[in-house]
Short mmCIF file of N, CA and C and ligand atoms in Angstrom, two decimals:
data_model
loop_
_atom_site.label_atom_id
_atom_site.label_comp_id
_atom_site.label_asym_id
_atom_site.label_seq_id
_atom_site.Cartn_x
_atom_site.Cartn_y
_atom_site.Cartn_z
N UNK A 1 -33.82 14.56 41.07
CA UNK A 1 -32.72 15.15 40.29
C UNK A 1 -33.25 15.65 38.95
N UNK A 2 -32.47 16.57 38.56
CA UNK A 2 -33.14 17.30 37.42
C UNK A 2 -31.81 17.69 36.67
N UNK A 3 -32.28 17.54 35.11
CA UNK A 3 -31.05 18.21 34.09
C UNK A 3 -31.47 19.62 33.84
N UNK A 4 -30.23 20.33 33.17
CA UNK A 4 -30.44 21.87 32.79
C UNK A 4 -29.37 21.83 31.30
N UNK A 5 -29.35 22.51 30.54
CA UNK A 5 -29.09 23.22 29.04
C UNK A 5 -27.93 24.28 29.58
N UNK A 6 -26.38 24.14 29.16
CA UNK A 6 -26.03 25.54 29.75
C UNK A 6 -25.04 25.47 28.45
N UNK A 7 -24.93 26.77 27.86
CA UNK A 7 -23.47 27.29 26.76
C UNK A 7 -22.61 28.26 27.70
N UNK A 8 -21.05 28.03 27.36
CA UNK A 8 -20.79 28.70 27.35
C UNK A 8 -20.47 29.67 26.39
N UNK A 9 -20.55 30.85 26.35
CA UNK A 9 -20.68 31.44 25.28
C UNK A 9 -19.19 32.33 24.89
N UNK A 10 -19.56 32.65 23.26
CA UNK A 10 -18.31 33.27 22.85
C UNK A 10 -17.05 34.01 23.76
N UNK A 11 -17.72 35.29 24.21
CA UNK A 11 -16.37 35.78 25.07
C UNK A 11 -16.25 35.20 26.34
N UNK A 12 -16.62 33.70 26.72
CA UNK A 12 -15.77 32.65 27.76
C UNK A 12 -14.60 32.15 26.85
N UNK A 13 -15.27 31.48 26.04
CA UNK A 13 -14.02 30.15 25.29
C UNK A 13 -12.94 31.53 24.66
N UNK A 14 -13.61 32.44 24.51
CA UNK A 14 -12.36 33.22 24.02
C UNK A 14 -11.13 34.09 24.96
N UNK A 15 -11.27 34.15 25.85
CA UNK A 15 -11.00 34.85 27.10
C UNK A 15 -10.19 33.38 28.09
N UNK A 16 -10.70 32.34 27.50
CA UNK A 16 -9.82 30.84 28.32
C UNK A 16 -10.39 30.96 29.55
N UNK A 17 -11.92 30.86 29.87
CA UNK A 17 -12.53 30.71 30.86
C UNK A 17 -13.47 29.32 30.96
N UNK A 18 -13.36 28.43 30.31
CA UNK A 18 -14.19 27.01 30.45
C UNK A 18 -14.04 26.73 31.97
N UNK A 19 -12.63 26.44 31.92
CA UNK A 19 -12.19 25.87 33.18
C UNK A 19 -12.63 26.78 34.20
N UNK A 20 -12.49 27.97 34.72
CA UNK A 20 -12.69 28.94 35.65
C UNK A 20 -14.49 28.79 35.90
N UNK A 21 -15.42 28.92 34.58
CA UNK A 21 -16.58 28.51 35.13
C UNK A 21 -17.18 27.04 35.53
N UNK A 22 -16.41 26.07 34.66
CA UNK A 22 -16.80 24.93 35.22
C UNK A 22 -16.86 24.90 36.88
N UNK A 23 -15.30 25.07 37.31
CA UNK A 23 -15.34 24.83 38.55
C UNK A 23 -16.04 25.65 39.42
N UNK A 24 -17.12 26.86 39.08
CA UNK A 24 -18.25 27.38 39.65
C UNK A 24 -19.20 26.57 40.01
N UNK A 25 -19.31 25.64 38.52
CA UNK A 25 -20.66 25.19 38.39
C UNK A 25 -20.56 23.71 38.92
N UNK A 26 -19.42 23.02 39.39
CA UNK A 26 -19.25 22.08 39.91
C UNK A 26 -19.17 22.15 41.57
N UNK A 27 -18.74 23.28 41.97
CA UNK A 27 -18.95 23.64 43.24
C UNK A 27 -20.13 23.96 43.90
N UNK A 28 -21.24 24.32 42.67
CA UNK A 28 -22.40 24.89 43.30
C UNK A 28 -23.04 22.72 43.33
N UNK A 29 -22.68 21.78 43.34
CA UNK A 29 -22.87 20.65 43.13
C UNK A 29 -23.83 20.54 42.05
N UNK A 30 -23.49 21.01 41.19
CA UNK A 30 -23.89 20.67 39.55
C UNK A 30 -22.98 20.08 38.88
N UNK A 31 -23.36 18.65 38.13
CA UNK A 31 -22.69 17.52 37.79
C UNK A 31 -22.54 17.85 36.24
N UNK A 32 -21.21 18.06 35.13
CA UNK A 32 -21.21 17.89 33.83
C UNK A 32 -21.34 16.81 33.34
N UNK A 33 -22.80 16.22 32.89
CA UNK A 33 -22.86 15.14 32.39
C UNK A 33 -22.83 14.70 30.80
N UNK A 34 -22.76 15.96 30.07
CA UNK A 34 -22.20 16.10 28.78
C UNK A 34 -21.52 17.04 28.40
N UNK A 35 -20.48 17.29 27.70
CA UNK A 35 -20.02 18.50 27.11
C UNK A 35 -19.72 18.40 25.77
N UNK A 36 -19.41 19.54 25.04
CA UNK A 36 -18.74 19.65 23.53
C UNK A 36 -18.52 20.91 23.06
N UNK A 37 -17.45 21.26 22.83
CA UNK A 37 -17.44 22.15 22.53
C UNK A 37 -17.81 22.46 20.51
N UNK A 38 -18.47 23.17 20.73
CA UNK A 38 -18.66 23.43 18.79
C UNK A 38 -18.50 25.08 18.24
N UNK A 39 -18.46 24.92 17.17
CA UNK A 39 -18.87 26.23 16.38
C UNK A 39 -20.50 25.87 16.02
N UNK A 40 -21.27 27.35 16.57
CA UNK A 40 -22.41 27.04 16.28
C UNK A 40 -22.93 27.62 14.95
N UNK A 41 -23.72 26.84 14.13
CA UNK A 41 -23.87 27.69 12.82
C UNK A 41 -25.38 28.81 13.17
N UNK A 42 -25.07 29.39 11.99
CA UNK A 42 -26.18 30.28 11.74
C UNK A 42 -27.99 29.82 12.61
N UNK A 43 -27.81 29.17 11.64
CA UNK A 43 -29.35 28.20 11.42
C UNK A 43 -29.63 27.81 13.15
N UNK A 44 -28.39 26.97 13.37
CA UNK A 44 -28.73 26.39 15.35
C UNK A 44 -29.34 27.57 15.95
N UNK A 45 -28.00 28.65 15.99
CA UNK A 45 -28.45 29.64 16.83
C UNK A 45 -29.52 30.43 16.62
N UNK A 46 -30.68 30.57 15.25
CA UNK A 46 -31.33 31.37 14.71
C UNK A 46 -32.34 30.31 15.53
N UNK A 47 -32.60 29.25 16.10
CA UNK A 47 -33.73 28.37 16.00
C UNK A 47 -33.21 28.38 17.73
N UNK A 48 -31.68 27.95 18.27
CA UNK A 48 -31.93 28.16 19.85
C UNK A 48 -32.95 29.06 20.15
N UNK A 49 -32.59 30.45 19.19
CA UNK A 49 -32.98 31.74 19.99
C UNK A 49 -34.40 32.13 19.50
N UNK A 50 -34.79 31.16 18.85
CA UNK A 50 -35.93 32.00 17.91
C UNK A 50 -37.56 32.04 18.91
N UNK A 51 -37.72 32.16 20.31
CA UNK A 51 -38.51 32.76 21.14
C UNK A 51 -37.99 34.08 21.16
N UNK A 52 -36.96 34.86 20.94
CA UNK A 52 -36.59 35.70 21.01
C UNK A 52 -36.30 36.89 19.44
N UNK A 53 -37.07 36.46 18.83
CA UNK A 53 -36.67 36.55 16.81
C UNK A 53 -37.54 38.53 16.69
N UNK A 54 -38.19 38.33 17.65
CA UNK A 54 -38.62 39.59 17.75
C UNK A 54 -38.31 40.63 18.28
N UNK A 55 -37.52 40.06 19.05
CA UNK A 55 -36.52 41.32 20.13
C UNK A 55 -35.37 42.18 19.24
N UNK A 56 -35.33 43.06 19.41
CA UNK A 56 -34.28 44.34 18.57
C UNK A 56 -33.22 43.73 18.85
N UNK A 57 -32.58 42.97 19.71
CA UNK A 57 -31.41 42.36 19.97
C UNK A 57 -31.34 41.10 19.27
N UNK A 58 -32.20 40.47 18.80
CA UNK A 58 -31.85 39.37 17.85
C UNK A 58 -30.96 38.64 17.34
N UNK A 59 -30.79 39.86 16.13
CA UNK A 59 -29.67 40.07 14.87
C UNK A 59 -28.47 39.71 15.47
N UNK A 60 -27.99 40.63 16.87
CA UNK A 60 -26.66 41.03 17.50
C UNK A 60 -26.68 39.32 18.17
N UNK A 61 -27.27 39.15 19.00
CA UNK A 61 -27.32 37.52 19.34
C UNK A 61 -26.97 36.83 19.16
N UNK A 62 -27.72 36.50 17.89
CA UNK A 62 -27.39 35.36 16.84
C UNK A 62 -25.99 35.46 15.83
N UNK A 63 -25.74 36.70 15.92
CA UNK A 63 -23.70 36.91 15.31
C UNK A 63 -22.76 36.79 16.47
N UNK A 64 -23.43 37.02 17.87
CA UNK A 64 -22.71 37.19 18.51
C UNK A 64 -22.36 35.35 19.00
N UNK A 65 -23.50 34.81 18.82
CA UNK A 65 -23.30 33.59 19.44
C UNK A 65 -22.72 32.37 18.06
N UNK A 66 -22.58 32.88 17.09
CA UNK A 66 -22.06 32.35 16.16
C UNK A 66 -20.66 33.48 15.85
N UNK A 67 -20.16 33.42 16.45
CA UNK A 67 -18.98 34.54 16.52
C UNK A 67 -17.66 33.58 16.72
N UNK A 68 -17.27 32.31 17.55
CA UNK A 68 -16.57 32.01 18.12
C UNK A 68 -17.01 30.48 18.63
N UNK A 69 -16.14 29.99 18.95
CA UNK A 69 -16.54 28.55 19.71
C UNK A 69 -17.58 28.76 20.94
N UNK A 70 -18.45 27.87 21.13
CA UNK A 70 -19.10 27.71 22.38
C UNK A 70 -18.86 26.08 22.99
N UNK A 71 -19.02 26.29 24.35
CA UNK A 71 -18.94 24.80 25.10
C UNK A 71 -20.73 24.70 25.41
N UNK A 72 -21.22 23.94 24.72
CA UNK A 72 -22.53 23.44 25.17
C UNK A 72 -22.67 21.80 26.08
N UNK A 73 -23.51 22.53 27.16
CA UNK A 73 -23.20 21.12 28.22
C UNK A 73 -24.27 20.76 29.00
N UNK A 74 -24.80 19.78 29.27
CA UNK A 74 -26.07 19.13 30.58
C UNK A 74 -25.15 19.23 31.63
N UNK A 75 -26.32 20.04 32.57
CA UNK A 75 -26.20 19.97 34.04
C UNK A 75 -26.94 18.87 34.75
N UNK A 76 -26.59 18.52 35.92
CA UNK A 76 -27.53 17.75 36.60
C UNK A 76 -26.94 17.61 38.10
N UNK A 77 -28.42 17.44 38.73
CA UNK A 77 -28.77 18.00 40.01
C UNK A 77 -29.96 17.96 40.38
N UNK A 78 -29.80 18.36 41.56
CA UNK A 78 -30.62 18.63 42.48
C UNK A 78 -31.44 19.89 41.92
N UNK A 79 -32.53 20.43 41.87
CA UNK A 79 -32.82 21.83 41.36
C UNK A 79 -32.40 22.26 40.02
N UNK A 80 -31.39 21.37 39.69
CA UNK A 80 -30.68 21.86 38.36
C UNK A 80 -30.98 23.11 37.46
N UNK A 81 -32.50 23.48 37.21
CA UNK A 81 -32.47 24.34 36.66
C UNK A 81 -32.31 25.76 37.11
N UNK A 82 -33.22 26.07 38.57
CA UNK A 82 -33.06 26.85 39.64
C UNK A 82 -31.36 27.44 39.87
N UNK A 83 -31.07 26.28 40.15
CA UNK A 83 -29.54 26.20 40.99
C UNK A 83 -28.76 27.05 39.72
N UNK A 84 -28.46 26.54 38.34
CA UNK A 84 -28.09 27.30 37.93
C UNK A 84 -28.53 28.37 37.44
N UNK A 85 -29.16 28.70 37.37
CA UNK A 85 -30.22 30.44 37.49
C UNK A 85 -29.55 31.40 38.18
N UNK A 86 -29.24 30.71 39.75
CA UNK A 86 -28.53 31.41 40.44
C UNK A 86 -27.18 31.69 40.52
N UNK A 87 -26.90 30.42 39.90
CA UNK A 87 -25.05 30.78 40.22
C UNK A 87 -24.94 31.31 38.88
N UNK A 88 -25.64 31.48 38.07
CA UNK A 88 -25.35 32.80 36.48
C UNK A 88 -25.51 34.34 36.66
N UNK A 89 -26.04 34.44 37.53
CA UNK A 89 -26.57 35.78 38.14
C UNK A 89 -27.44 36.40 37.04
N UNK A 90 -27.61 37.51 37.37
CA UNK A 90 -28.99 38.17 36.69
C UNK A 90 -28.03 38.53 34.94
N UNK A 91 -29.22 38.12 34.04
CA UNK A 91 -28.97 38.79 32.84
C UNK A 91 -27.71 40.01 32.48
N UNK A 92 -27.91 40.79 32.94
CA UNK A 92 -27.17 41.96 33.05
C UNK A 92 -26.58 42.14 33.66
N UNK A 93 -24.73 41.81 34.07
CA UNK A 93 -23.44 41.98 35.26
C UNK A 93 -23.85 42.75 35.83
N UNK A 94 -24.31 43.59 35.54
CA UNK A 94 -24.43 45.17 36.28
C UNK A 94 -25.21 44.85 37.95
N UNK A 95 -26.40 43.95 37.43
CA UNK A 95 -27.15 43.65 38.08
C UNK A 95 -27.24 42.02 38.87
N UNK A 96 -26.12 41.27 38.75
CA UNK A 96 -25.69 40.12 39.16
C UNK A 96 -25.21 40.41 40.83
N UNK A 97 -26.07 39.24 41.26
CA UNK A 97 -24.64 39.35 42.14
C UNK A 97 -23.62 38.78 42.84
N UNK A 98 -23.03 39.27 43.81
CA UNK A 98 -22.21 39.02 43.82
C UNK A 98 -21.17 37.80 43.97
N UNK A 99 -20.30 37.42 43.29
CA UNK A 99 -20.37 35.11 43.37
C UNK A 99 -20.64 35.04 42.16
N UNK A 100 -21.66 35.52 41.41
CA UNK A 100 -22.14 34.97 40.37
C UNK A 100 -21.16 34.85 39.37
N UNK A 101 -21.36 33.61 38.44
CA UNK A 101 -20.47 33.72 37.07
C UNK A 101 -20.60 34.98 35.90
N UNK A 102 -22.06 35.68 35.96
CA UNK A 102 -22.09 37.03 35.26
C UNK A 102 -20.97 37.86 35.92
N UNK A 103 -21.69 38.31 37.31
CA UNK A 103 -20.92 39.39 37.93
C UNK A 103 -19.22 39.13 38.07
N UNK A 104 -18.93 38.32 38.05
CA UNK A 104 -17.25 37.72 37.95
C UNK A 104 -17.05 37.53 36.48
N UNK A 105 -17.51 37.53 35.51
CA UNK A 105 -17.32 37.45 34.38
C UNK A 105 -17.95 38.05 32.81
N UNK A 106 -18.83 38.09 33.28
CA UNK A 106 -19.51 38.54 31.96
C UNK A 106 -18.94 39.80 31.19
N UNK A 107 -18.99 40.43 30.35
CA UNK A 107 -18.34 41.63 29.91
C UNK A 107 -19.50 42.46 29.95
N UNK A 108 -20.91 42.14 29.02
CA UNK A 108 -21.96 43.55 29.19
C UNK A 108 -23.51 41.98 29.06
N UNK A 109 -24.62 43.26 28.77
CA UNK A 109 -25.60 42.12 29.16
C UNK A 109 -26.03 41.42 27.46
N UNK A 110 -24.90 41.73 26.53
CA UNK A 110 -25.23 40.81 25.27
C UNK A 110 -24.20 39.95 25.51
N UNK A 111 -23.03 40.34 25.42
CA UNK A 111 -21.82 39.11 26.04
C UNK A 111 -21.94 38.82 27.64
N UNK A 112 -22.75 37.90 28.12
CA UNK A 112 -22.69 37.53 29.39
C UNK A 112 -22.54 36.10 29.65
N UNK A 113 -21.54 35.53 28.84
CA UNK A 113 -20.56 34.35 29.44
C UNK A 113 -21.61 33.00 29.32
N UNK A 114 -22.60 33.03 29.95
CA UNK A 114 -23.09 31.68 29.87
C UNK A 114 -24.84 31.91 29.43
N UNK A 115 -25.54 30.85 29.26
CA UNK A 115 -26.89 30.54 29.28
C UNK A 115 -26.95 29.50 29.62
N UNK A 116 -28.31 29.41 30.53
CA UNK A 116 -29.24 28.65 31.02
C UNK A 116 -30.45 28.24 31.50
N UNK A 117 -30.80 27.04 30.71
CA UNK A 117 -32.43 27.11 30.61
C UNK A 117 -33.17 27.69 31.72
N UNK A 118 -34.36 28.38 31.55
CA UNK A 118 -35.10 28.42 32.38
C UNK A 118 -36.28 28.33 32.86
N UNK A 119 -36.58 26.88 32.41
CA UNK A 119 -37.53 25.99 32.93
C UNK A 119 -36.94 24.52 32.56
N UNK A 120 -37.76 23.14 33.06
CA UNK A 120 -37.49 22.01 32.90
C UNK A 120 -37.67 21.84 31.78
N UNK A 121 -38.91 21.90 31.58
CA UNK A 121 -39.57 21.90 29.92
C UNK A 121 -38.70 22.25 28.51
N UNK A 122 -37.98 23.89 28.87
CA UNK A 122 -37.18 24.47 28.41
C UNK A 122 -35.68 23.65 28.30
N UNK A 123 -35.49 23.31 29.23
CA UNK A 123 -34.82 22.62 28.92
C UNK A 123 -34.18 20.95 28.24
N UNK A 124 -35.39 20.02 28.32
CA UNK A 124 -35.49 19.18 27.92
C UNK A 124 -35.73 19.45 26.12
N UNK A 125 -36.15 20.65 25.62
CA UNK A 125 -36.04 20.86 24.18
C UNK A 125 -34.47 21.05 23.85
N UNK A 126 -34.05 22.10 24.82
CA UNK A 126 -32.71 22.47 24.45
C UNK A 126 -31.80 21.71 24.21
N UNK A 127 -31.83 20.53 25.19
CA UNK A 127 -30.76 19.51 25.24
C UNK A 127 -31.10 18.62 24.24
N UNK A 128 -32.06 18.64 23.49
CA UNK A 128 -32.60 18.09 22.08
C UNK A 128 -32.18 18.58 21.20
N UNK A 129 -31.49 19.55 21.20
CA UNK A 129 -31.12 20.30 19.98
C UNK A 129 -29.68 19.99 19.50
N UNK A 130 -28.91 19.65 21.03
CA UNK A 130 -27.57 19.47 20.71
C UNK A 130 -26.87 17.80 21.42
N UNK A 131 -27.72 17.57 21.77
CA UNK A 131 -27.37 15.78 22.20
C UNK A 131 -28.53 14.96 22.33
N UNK A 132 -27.56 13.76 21.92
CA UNK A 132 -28.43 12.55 21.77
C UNK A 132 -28.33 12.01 23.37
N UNK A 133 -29.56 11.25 23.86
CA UNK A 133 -29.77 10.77 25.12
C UNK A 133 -28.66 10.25 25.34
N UNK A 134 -27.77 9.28 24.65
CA UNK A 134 -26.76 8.07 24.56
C UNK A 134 -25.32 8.74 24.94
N UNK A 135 -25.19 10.23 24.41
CA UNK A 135 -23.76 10.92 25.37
C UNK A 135 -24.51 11.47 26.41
N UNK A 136 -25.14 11.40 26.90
CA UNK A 136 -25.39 11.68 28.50
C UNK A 136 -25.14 10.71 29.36
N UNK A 137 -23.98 10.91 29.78
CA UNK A 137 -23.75 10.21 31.27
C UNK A 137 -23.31 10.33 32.78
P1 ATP B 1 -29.89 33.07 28.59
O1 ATP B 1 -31.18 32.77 27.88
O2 ATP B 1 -28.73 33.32 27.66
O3 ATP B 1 -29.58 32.12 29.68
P2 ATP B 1 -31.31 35.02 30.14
O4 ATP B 1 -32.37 34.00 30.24
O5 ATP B 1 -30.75 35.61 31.40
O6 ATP B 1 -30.06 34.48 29.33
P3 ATP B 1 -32.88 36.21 28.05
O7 ATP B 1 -33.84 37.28 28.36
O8 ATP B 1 -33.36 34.82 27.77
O9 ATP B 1 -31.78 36.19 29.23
O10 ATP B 1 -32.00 36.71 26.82
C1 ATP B 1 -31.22 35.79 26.09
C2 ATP B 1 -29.88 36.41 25.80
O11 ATP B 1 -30.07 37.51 24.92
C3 ATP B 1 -29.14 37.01 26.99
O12 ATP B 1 -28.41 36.08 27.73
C4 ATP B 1 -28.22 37.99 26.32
O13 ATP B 1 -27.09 37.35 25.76
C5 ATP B 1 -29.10 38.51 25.19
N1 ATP B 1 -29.78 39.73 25.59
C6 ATP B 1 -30.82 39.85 26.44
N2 ATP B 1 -31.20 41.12 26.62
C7 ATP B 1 -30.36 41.86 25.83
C8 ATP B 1 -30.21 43.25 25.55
N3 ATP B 1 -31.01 44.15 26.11
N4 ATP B 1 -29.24 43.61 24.69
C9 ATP B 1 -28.43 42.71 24.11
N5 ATP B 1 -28.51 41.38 24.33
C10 ATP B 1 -29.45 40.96 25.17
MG1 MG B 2 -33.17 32.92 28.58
#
């Protein structure tokens, strides 16, 4: 069994979609073993994203993901990180398919509803960033 890192991001919690993707991600038998929803500040999201500090999309990112509430949550499973890879669909709706929580939801490929780690490694930092071992259950 393996954990995974997943947000939901601004235009979910704003749109009243928690519930609609949870039960994606519980069907694909991925277990919520933590959740919370927060406002993320500046600084979190500048340091989630900061493998990415060089990309022209950055700037937009990091306002976009500090824009609104997010639900940040551990997955766990089987494959966990894989598994949800797939049921997020590709980066870009356009290019998701079909089932996926992008392609059923996302609006474009900067607002695309959720993230999730993608690697173990990757993810064992992530889930460092926003929980302590002790709310994981
Ligand atoms: P995530 O890391 O959010 O799970 P991902 O791994 O599919 O998504 P990354 O390449 O890691 O995609 O990009 C991180 C995030 O940056 C994307 O989810 C998206 O919100 C944003 N992003 C990526 N490419 C673009 C782009 N071309 N224009 C605007 N935003 C982008
Ligand atoms: Mg990524």
């Amino acid at each position: 069994t393996e954990r995974t890192f997943s947000i939901l991001k601004p235009d979910a919690t704003e749109r009243n979609l928690t519930g609609a993707i949870n039960a994606v991600i519980e069907e694909a038998g991925l277990r919520i073993v933590a959740q919370r929803r927060i406002r993320m500040s500046d600084a979190q999201a500048k340091k989630f994203y900061e493998v990415h500090a060089e990309r022209p999309f950055y700037g937009e990112l990091v306002s976009f993901m500090t824009s609104g509430p997010v639900v940040v949550q551990v997955l766990e499973g089987e494959n966990a990180v894989a598994k949800y890879r797939g049921v997020m669909g590709a980066t870009n709706p356009a290019q998701a398919d079909e089932g996926t929580i992008r392609k059923r939801f996302a609006k474009s490929v900067g607002e695309n509803s959720v993230h999730g780690s993608d690697s173990a490694e990757n993810a064992a930092i992530e889930i460092k960033q926003f929980f302590d071992d002790k709310d994981i259950v």
